Structure formats: C-alpha cells, structure tokens
Amino acid sequence: MTWTIWMAGFIVLLTIAALLKRIETRLVLFVAGLVMALFALSPQTALGAFVANMTNKSLITAICSSMGFAAVIAITRCDVHFVGLMVKPLGRLGIFLLPFCMLIASCVAIAIPSAAGCAAALGPTMIPLMVRAGFKPAIAGAAIIGSIIPSSLSPGSSHNVWVAKISNMEVMDLIVEFAPKILTLCALNILLVTAMVFVFRDYKKAKAGEEGESLEVASDARGELPERPNILMALAPVLPIIILFLGATVLPIFKMSIAEAMIYGVIFTFLVSRADPQQVTKEFFNGMGKGYANIMGIIIAAGCFAGGLRAAGVIDALIETLKNSREIAGYAANFGPFLMGVLTGSGDAAGHAFNQAVTPYAAEFGMQIPNLGIVAALSGALGRMCSPIAGATLVIAGMIKASPLEVSKRMAIPMIINVILLGFIFDL
C-alpha cells in the first residue's frame, strides 16, 4: 500500500469530519479531491473530472429542465392543487389512515422529488389530519418522511440520470426496469412505518362523535389547500412524468427527452394556471440555475473527489480488492452511503461519491452497473430519511414543534430493515 493511499485515507476521514460539522458539502468534496490529487502530483486528474461533469450535456439538460419545471409548478401553486386533490378523499379511516396517507404522499413524491419540498408541501395538510384521527405528531411526521422513496422514480432525479449515463441506458428505460423493485421497497416501507405505531404506542382511537387532539402546524401560505382543487392544475405536476412513462412503455409516439417533456409541462402549466408569462419565464430560468448550483454542484464536486481518489491510487486498489470479493462490493453499496446519509443528513453526496468512484467498474468485480448504482443511491436516501439533521426531518420537526430525534427514532428501525433487504431486492 503506497503512501498516497494512506494519505488519501486520512483525507477521507477529514472529509467525513467536515461533513459531520455541516460545512458546505460542495466545498468539502472539491477541496478533498484537489488536495489528494496535489499530493499525488496529478492535479489535472481531479480538475479534469470537475470540468467533465461541469459540461456534461445529458446531466445538465435533464436536471436543470426538471428543476426549472419544478419552480414553475411551485410559483403557480399547481403542486398545492395536486396535494389538495390527492387528500380530498381521505376521511376517518382509523389506524388505516396512516398507511393511506403514506400511499398518497408516495404519489406526490414522484411529482415533487425534493425530500424537503415534499415535506413542506404535504406536512401542513396531512399531519393535522392524522393527529385529529388519533396519531401522535411524531409518527405523523415520520409517515411523511417515510413516503419519499418513490421520488427515485422521478426522471429528474440526479441519481437516475447519472446511473443511466454510466450504464449507457436511457433514463426512462432505467426507471421502467427498476420500478417494480422500487415499488416493492416502498410497500415494505409503508408496512414497517405503520408497525412503528404499535412499537411506540402512537395511536389512540378517537371516541365516537369526537376527534382526537388538534395540531396547528407551522407553515406558510402554501400550506393552505384550495377548497376546490382545479383538476387541470393538479394534473400539471405529473404531466411530464406521464408523458415519459407512456413513451417508454406503451406509446412510443410519446418518446422524447426529459427536457422536452418538461418544456411541454411548463407550457401546459402556464395555460391552465393563466399565470403571468413573464413570471413563469423568470421562475423557469431561476429554477434551472438553482438546479445547476445545488444538484449539478454536488455531482461536479463529487467528481472532483472521485478524481482525487483515482489520482492517489485508491480506486485502482479498491477495484483489485473488490475483484476478489463480490460480497464486499455489495456490502459497501448497501451500507456505505446509508451510514454517510445518517451522519451527514445528505443522501445525495454519499450516493454520488460512491457512484462516481466505484460503480463504473462494477463489471470488473462481477456486478451490473445499473443494480449497483441504484442500490447506492437508495442506500443514501434511506440513511437521510432516518437522520435527525436531514433537511426534510428538520422541516417536519419545525412544523410539529418537536425534537428531530422524536421523528428520526421512529424511522430508524424501518430504514435499517430496508437497507438490510436492499441488496436482496436488487439482486446484488
């Protein structure tokens, strides 16, 4: 083992420590990658990876157009109409209200793939509904966070775009292939989170003719649902997803790029919401910019970090080790991003770092790139979902005026079981 590998190992530990201290993720990954490459006398390896990701056409068009569309959906309040339409049928379902709410929230998560954004959109409506039915606020909040797994079915997910690229697949082909397994994981998760109601004794059935306790959720005006949701406006958030799924499955005439579908979605949203065209245009391009800065930024910085590991010889040594033990690779993908997600509150950084450093070489140690990549991405997401410092958890904790630990401890058992079963579900 060379001195550069020992040096890289020390820098990786410092990187983890910096992420635990909540130092800017992109800064930490970029600096760590560049320093490793400098010590290895090969700075161009890290900077080359940085530039390659910065100008990656497929990533930029898919991610930025999706974020631009999401910004338009938010400014026109079409997402609020979507949530309102979804929760309208809910009545007094007793203990079955919680899994039913999770099922609806899972549908919303596909249209609003941001974990924190989904929590902000669903929390003000669903949490009081569950609390009035007899559930404690902490389990109601956990139910919202535990419903975000289907966001991995979104064509705008940065992980899907990256894994599809390194697998030489179309993004929608990747999603269609893994949709049954992701939905299986989602169904299992709903059952596990519902079981926590009995573990923590978080449900007390309201007496006949009475409602349970009330809870005033802290939220802004976006938490106020319309009395009569507009069906066309409610359709807008999922229209591009419907188009892309139809094009990838039963109606090839609808087959198009993610960016094209998002543009059609923006046009439809503008027409049905009758919004100010100047405001829609402004928000679309602002959303694209934020998509590049916040999502592409992590991918670019993670690429620099992976380049530093490569320059130091870590990746070559790791691949040689994994060639001799497929089980180690499976365990690393299963549990590595999960632990990082728990510790740092960010599943994206952990997933992208693994998928740039290890996943492209999956075939060399007898594994398939798509399977390994999706598992690493989901592992990081599961870790984030039970982290007390994750953005979505902090949003929910603020709404219910409780400690984030009260929410995350109810997610811990389901997420640990999920991550253990992850490799079996995805055939690692």
Coordinates of C-alpha atoms in Angstrom, one line a residue:
M1 CA 0.0 0.0 0.0
T2 CA 1.6 3.3 -1.1
W3 CA 1.9 6.4 1.0
T4 CA -0.6 8.2 -1.3
I5 CA -3.2 5.7 -0.3
W6 CA -2.5 6.2 3.4
M7 CA -2.7 10.0 2.8
A8 CA -6.0 9.6 0.9
G9 CA -7.4 7.6 3.7
F10 CA -6.5 10.3 6.2
I11 CA -8.1 13.0 4.0
V12 CA -11.3 10.9 3.6
L13 CA -11.6 10.8 7.4
L14 CA -11.2 14.6 7.5
T15 CA -13.8 14.9 4.8
I16 CA -16.3 12.9 6.8
A17 CA -15.5 15.0 9.9
A18 CA -16.1 18.2 7.9
L19 CA -19.4 16.9 6.6
L20 CA -20.5 16.0 10.1
K21 CA -19.8 19.6 11.1
R22 CA -22.2 20.7 8.3
I23 CA -19.5 22.5 6.3
E24 CA -20.7 23.2 2.8
T25 CA -20.8 19.8 1.0
R26 CA -19.5 21.1 -2.4
L27 CA -16.6 22.9 -0.8
V28 CA -15.6 19.8 1.3
L29 CA -15.7 17.4 -1.7
F30 CA -13.9 19.7 -4.1
V31 CA -11.1 20.6 -1.6
A32 CA -10.6 17.0 -0.5
G33 CA -10.4 15.8 -4.1
L34 CA -8.0 18.5 -5.2
V35 CA -5.7 18.0 -2.2
M36 CA -5.5 14.3 -2.8
A37 CA -4.6 14.9 -6.4
L38 CA -2.0 17.5 -5.5
F39 CA -0.3 15.1 -3.1
A40 CA -0.2 12.5 -5.9
L41 CA 1.3 15.2 -8.2
S42 CA -1.6 14.8 -10.6
P43 CA -4.0 17.8 -10.0
Q44 CA -5.2 17.5 -13.6
T45 CA -7.0 14.2 -12.7
A46 CA -9.3 15.9 -10.2
L47 CA -9.7 19.1 -12.2
G48 CA -10.4 17.1 -15.4
A49 CA -13.2 15.2 -13.6
F50 CA -14.5 18.6 -12.4
V51 CA -14.6 20.0 -15.9
A52 CA -16.0 16.9 -17.4
N53 CA -19.0 16.9 -15.1
M54 CA -19.4 20.6 -15.3
T55 CA -20.1 20.4 -19.1
N56 CA -21.9 17.0 -19.1
K57 CA -24.8 17.6 -21.6
S58 CA -27.1 14.8 -20.5
L59 CA -26.9 15.7 -16.9
I60 CA -27.4 19.4 -17.4
T61 CA -30.4 19.2 -19.7
A62 CA -32.3 16.6 -17.6
I63 CA -31.6 18.1 -14.2
C64 CA -31.8 21.8 -15.0
S65 CA -35.0 21.4 -17.1
S66 CA -36.6 19.4 -14.3
M67 CA -35.7 22.0 -11.7
G68 CA -37.0 24.8 -13.9
F69 CA -40.3 22.9 -14.3
A70 CA -40.5 22.4 -10.5
A71 CA -40.0 26.1 -9.9
V72 CA -42.9 26.9 -12.3
I73 CA -45.1 24.3 -10.6
A74 CA -44.4 26.0 -7.2
I75 CA -45.0 29.6 -8.3
T76 CA -48.3 28.7 -10.0
R77 CA -49.4 26.6 -6.9
C78 CA -50.2 23.6 -9.1
D79 CA -48.4 21.4 -6.6
V80 CA -50.8 22.6 -3.9
H81 CA -53.8 21.8 -6.1
F82 CA -52.3 18.3 -6.7
V83 CA -51.9 17.7 -3.0
G84 CA -55.4 19.0 -2.4
L85 CA -56.9 16.7 -5.0
M86 CA -55.0 13.7 -3.5
V87 CA -56.0 14.2 0.1
K88 CA -59.6 15.2 -0.6
P89 CA -61.0 11.6 -0.5
L90 CA -59.4 11.0 3.0
G91 CA -62.0 10.5 5.8
R92 CA -62.0 8.8 9.1
L93 CA -60.1 5.6 8.3
G94 CA -58.9 4.9 11.8
I95 CA -55.4 3.3 12.0
F96 CA -55.5 2.7 8.3
L97 CA -55.4 6.4 7.7
L98 CA -51.6 6.4 8.2
P99 CA -50.7 3.9 5.5
F100 CA -53.3 5.5 3.2
C101 CA -51.7 8.9 3.8
M102 CA -48.2 7.4 3.1
L103 CA -49.6 5.9 -0.2
I104 CA -50.8 9.3 -1.3
A105 CA -47.6 11.0 -0.2
S106 CA -45.7 8.5 -2.2
C107 CA -47.5 9.5 -5.3
V108 CA -46.8 13.2 -4.5
A109 CA -43.1 12.4 -4.0
I110 CA -42.8 11.3 -7.7
A111 CA -44.0 14.7 -8.8
I112 CA -42.1 16.6 -6.1
P113 CA -38.8 14.6 -5.8
S114 CA -37.2 17.0 -3.3
A115 CA -37.4 15.5 0.1
A116 CA -37.6 18.8 1.9
G117 CA -40.0 20.2 -0.7
C118 CA -42.3 17.2 -0.4
A119 CA -42.3 17.5 3.4
A120 CA -43.1 21.2 3.1
A121 CA -46.0 20.6 0.7
L122 CA -47.6 17.6 2.5
G123 CA -46.9 18.4 6.1
P124 CA -49.3 21.3 6.7
T125 CA -52.3 19.2 5.5
M126 CA -51.6 15.6 6.3
I127 CA -50.0 15.9 9.7
P128 CA -53.1 17.7 11.3
L129 CA -55.3 15.2 9.6
M130 CA -53.5 12.3 11.1
V131 CA -53.3 13.9 14.6
R132 CA -57.0 14.6 14.6
A133 CA -57.6 10.9 13.8
G134 CA -55.6 9.9 17.0
F135 CA -51.9 9.7 15.8
K136 CA -49.2 11.4 17.7
P137 CA -47.5 14.3 15.8
A138 CA -44.1 12.5 15.7
I139 CA -45.4 9.4 13.9
A140 CA -47.5 11.6 11.6
G141 CA -44.3 13.5 10.6
A142 CA -42.4 10.2 10.2
A143 CA -45.1 9.0 7.9
I144 CA -44.4 12.0 5.6
I145 CA -40.7 11.5 5.6
G146 CA -41.1 7.7 5.1
S147 CA -43.1 8.3 1.9
I148 CA -40.3 9.8 -0.1
I149 CA -38.7 6.6 -1.5
P150 CA -40.8 6.8 -4.8
S151 CA -39.0 10.1 -5.6
S152 CA -36.4 7.7 -7.0
L153 CA -38.9 7.0 -9.8
S154 CA -38.7 10.7 -11.0
P155 CA -37.0 11.1 -14.4
G156 CA -35.5 14.3 -13.0
S157 CA -33.6 12.5 -10.2
S158 CA -29.9 13.3 -10.5
H159 CA -29.1 9.7 -9.5
N160 CA -31.2 8.2 -12.2
V161 CA -29.6 10.5 -14.8
W162 CA -26.1 9.6 -13.7
V163 CA -26.6 5.9 -13.3
A164 CA -28.3 5.8 -16.8
K165 CA -25.3 7.6 -18.3
I166 CA -22.7 5.3 -16.9
S167 CA -24.9 2.3 -17.8
N168 CA -25.4 3.5 -21.4
M169 CA -29.1 3.4 -20.9
E170 CA -32.0 5.9 -21.5
V171 CA -33.1 7.3 -18.1
M172 CA -36.7 6.1 -18.7
D173 CA -35.5 2.6 -19.6
L174 CA -33.6 2.5 -16.3
I175 CA -36.7 3.7 -14.3
V176 CA -39.1 1.3 -16.0
E177 CA -36.7 -1.6 -15.4
F178 CA -36.3 -0.9 -11.7
A179 CA -39.8 0.5 -11.0
P180 CA -41.3 -2.9 -9.7
K181 CA -38.4 -3.3 -7.2
I182 CA -38.6 0.3 -6.0
L183 CA -42.4 0.0 -5.6
T184 CA -41.8 -3.3 -3.6
L185 CA -39.4 -1.4 -1.3
C186 CA -42.0 1.4 -1.0
A187 CA -44.8 -1.0 0.0
L188 CA -42.5 -2.7 2.5
N189 CA -41.6 0.7 4.0
I190 CA -45.2 1.7 4.4
L191 CA -45.8 -1.6 6.4
L192 CA -42.8 -1.0 8.5
V193 CA -43.5 2.6 9.4
T194 CA -47.1 1.7 10.2
A195 CA -45.8 -1.0 12.5
M196 CA -44.0 1.7 14.5
V197 CA -47.4 2.9 15.6
F198 CA -47.6 -0.2 17.8
V199 CA -43.9 -0.1 18.8
F200 CA -44.1 3.5 20.1
R201 CA -47.9 3.4 21.0
D202 CA -48.5 6.3 18.8
Y203 CA -52.2 5.8 18.1
K204 CA -55.2 6.3 20.3
K205 CA -58.6 5.8 18.6
A206 CA -60.9 8.8 19.0
K207 CA -64.2 8.1 20.7
A208 CA -67.4 8.1 18.6
G209 CA -68.5 11.6 17.8
E210 CA -65.2 13.1 18.9
E211 CA -62.0 14.0 17.2
G212 CA -58.5 13.4 18.6
E213 CA -56.3 16.3 19.6
S214 CA -55.8 19.1 17.2
L215 CA -52.4 20.4 16.0
E216 CA -51.7 23.8 14.4
V217 CA -48.8 23.1 12.0
A218 CA -46.4 25.9 11.5
S219 CA -46.4 26.7 7.7
D220 CA -46.6 29.5 5.2
A221 CA -49.5 30.3 2.9
R222 CA -48.5 27.4 0.6
G223 CA -49.8 25.0 3.3
E224 CA -53.4 26.3 2.7
L225 CA -55.1 23.9 0.3
P226 CA -57.8 25.2 -2.1
E227 CA -61.4 24.3 -1.2
R228 CA -62.0 23.1 -4.7
P229 CA -58.8 21.8 -6.4
N230 CA -58.6 22.6 -10.1
I231 CA -58.2 19.2 -11.8
L232 CA -56.2 20.6 -14.7
M233 CA -53.8 22.4 -12.4
A234 CA -53.5 19.2 -10.3
L235 CA -52.5 17.3 -13.4
A236 CA -49.7 19.7 -14.3
P237 CA -47.0 18.4 -11.8
V238 CA -47.3 14.8 -13.1
L239 CA -47.9 15.5 -16.8
P240 CA -44.2 15.2 -17.9
I241 CA -43.9 12.0 -15.9
I242 CA -47.0 10.6 -17.5
I243 CA -45.6 11.5 -21.0
L244 CA -42.2 10.0 -20.3
F245 CA -43.7 6.7 -18.9
L246 CA -46.1 6.3 -21.8
G247 CA -43.3 7.0 -24.3
A248 CA -41.0 4.4 -22.6
T249 CA -43.7 1.7 -22.4
V250 CA -46.9 1.5 -24.4
L251 CA -47.0 4.7 -26.6
P252 CA -43.6 5.1 -28.4
I253 CA -45.1 8.1 -30.3
F254 CA -44.7 10.0 -27.0
K255 CA -41.0 9.0 -26.6
M256 CA -38.9 12.2 -26.0
S257 CA -36.1 13.6 -23.9
I258 CA -36.7 14.6 -20.3
A259 CA -36.0 18.3 -21.2
E260 CA -38.7 18.2 -24.0
A261 CA -41.3 16.7 -21.6
M262 CA -40.5 19.3 -19.0
I263 CA -41.0 22.1 -21.6
Y264 CA -44.4 20.7 -22.5
G265 CA -45.2 20.6 -18.8
V266 CA -44.3 24.3 -18.4
I267 CA -46.5 25.2 -21.4
F268 CA -49.4 23.2 -20.0
T269 CA -48.9 24.7 -16.6
F270 CA -48.9 28.2 -18.0
L271 CA -52.1 27.6 -20.0
V272 CA -54.1 26.1 -17.2
S273 CA -52.9 28.4 -14.4
R274 CA -53.2 31.6 -16.6
A275 CA -50.1 32.9 -14.8
D276 CA -48.1 35.9 -15.8
P277 CA -45.9 34.7 -18.7
Q278 CA -43.0 37.0 -17.6
Q279 CA -43.2 35.5 -14.1
V280 CA -43.3 31.9 -15.4
T281 CA -40.3 32.5 -17.7
K282 CA -38.3 34.1 -14.9
E283 CA -39.1 31.3 -12.4
F284 CA -38.3 28.6 -15.0
F285 CA -34.8 30.0 -15.7
N286 CA -34.2 30.7 -12.0
G287 CA -35.1 27.1 -11.3
M288 CA -32.7 25.9 -13.9
G289 CA -30.0 28.0 -12.3
K290 CA -30.7 26.6 -8.9
G291 CA -30.7 23.1 -10.3
Y292 CA -27.2 23.6 -11.7
A293 CA -25.9 25.2 -8.5
N294 CA -27.4 22.9 -6.0
I295 CA -27.7 19.5 -7.7
M296 CA -25.2 19.7 -10.5
G297 CA -22.9 21.3 -8.0
I298 CA -22.8 18.2 -5.8
I299 CA -22.2 16.0 -8.9
I300 CA -19.4 18.2 -10.0
A301 CA -17.8 18.3 -6.6
A302 CA -18.2 14.5 -6.1
G303 CA -16.5 14.0 -9.5
C304 CA -13.5 16.0 -8.3
F305 CA -13.4 13.9 -5.1
A306 CA -13.5 10.7 -7.1
G307 CA -10.8 12.1 -9.3
G308 CA -8.6 12.7 -6.3
L309 CA -9.1 9.2 -5.1
R310 CA -8.2 7.9 -8.6
A311 CA -5.0 10.0 -8.6
A312 CA -4.0 8.7 -5.2
G313 CA -4.4 5.1 -6.4
V314 CA -7.3 4.4 -4.1
I315 CA -9.8 3.4 -6.8
D316 CA -7.4 1.0 -8.5
A317 CA -6.5 -0.6 -5.2
L318 CA -10.2 -0.8 -4.3
I319 CA -11.2 -2.4 -7.6
E320 CA -8.5 -5.0 -7.2
T321 CA -9.8 -5.8 -3.8
L322 CA -13.4 -6.0 -5.0
K323 CA -12.5 -8.3 -7.9
N324 CA -11.6 -10.9 -5.3
S325 CA -14.8 -10.4 -3.2
R326 CA -18.1 -9.5 -4.7
E327 CA -19.6 -9.6 -1.2
I328 CA -17.5 -6.6 -0.1
A329 CA -18.8 -4.6 -3.0
G330 CA -22.4 -5.4 -2.2
Y331 CA -21.9 -4.5 1.5
A332 CA -20.2 -1.3 0.5
A333 CA -23.0 -0.2 -1.7
N334 CA -25.6 -1.4 0.7
F335 CA -24.3 0.2 3.9
G336 CA -21.7 2.8 3.0
P337 CA -24.0 5.5 1.6
F338 CA -26.6 4.7 4.3
L339 CA -24.2 5.4 7.1
M340 CA -23.0 8.6 5.4
G341 CA -26.6 9.7 4.9
V342 CA -27.4 9.1 8.6
L343 CA -24.3 11.0 9.7
T344 CA -24.4 13.9 7.3
G345 CA -28.1 14.3 6.6
S346 CA -27.4 14.2 2.9
G347 CA -28.0 11.1 0.8
D348 CA -27.0 12.8 -2.5
A349 CA -23.4 13.4 -1.6
A350 CA -22.9 9.8 -0.4
G351 CA -24.7 8.3 -3.3
H352 CA -22.9 10.4 -6.0
A353 CA -19.5 9.9 -4.4
F354 CA -19.9 6.1 -4.5
N355 CA -21.4 6.0 -8.0
Q356 CA -18.6 8.1 -9.4
A357 CA -15.8 6.3 -7.7
V358 CA -16.9 2.6 -7.7
T359 CA -20.0 1.9 -9.7
P360 CA -18.5 2.5 -13.2
Y361 CA -16.2 -0.5 -12.6
A362 CA -18.9 -2.9 -11.4
A363 CA -18.4 -5.3 -14.3
E364 CA -14.8 -5.9 -13.2
F365 CA -16.0 -7.5 -10.0
G366 CA -18.9 -9.4 -11.4
M367 CA -21.8 -6.9 -10.8
Q368 CA -24.1 -4.9 -13.0
I369 CA -23.7 -1.1 -13.1
P370 CA -27.4 -0.3 -13.0
N371 CA -28.1 -2.5 -10.0
L372 CA -25.1 -1.3 -8.0
G373 CA -25.8 2.4 -8.9
I374 CA -29.5 2.2 -7.9
V375 CA -28.7 0.4 -4.6
A376 CA -26.1 3.0 -3.7
A377 CA -28.5 5.9 -4.5
L378 CA -31.3 4.3 -2.5
S379 CA -29.0 3.4 0.4
G380 CA -28.0 7.1 0.8
A381 CA -31.7 8.1 0.6
L382 CA -32.7 5.6 3.3
G383 CA -29.9 6.9 5.5
R384 CA -31.0 10.5 5.0
M385 CA -34.6 9.6 5.9
C386 CA -33.6 8.5 9.4
S387 CA -31.1 11.2 10.0
P388 CA -32.1 13.8 12.7
I389 CA -30.1 16.5 10.8
A390 CA -31.6 15.9 7.3
G391 CA -33.4 18.9 5.7
A392 CA -36.8 17.1 5.5
T393 CA -36.6 15.9 9.1
L394 CA -35.9 19.5 10.3
V395 CA -38.8 20.8 8.2
I396 CA -41.2 18.3 9.8
A397 CA -39.8 18.8 13.3
G398 CA -40.3 22.6 12.9
M399 CA -43.9 22.0 11.8
I400 CA -44.8 19.8 14.8
K401 CA -42.7 21.8 17.3
A402 CA -40.8 18.7 18.4
S403 CA -37.2 17.5 18.5
P404 CA -35.9 16.0 15.2
L405 CA -34.9 13.0 17.2
E406 CA -38.5 12.2 18.1
V407 CA -39.2 11.9 14.3
S408 CA -35.9 10.1 13.3
K409 CA -36.1 7.5 16.0
R410 CA -39.4 6.3 14.6
M411 CA -37.7 6.0 11.2
A412 CA -34.6 4.1 12.5
I413 CA -36.0 0.6 12.6
P414 CA -37.8 0.7 9.3
M415 CA -34.8 2.2 7.5
I416 CA -32.3 -0.3 9.0
I417 CA -34.5 -3.2 7.9
N418 CA -34.9 -1.6 4.4
V419 CA -31.2 -1.2 3.9
I420 CA -30.5 -4.8 5.0
L421 CA -33.1 -6.1 2.5
L422 CA -31.9 -3.7 -0.2
G423 CA -29.3 -5.9 -1.7
F424 CA -31.6 -8.9 -1.8
I425 CA -34.4 -6.9 -3.5
F426 CA -32.0 -5.6 -6.2
D427 CA -30.0 -8.8 -6.7
L428 CA -26.6 -7.6 -5.6

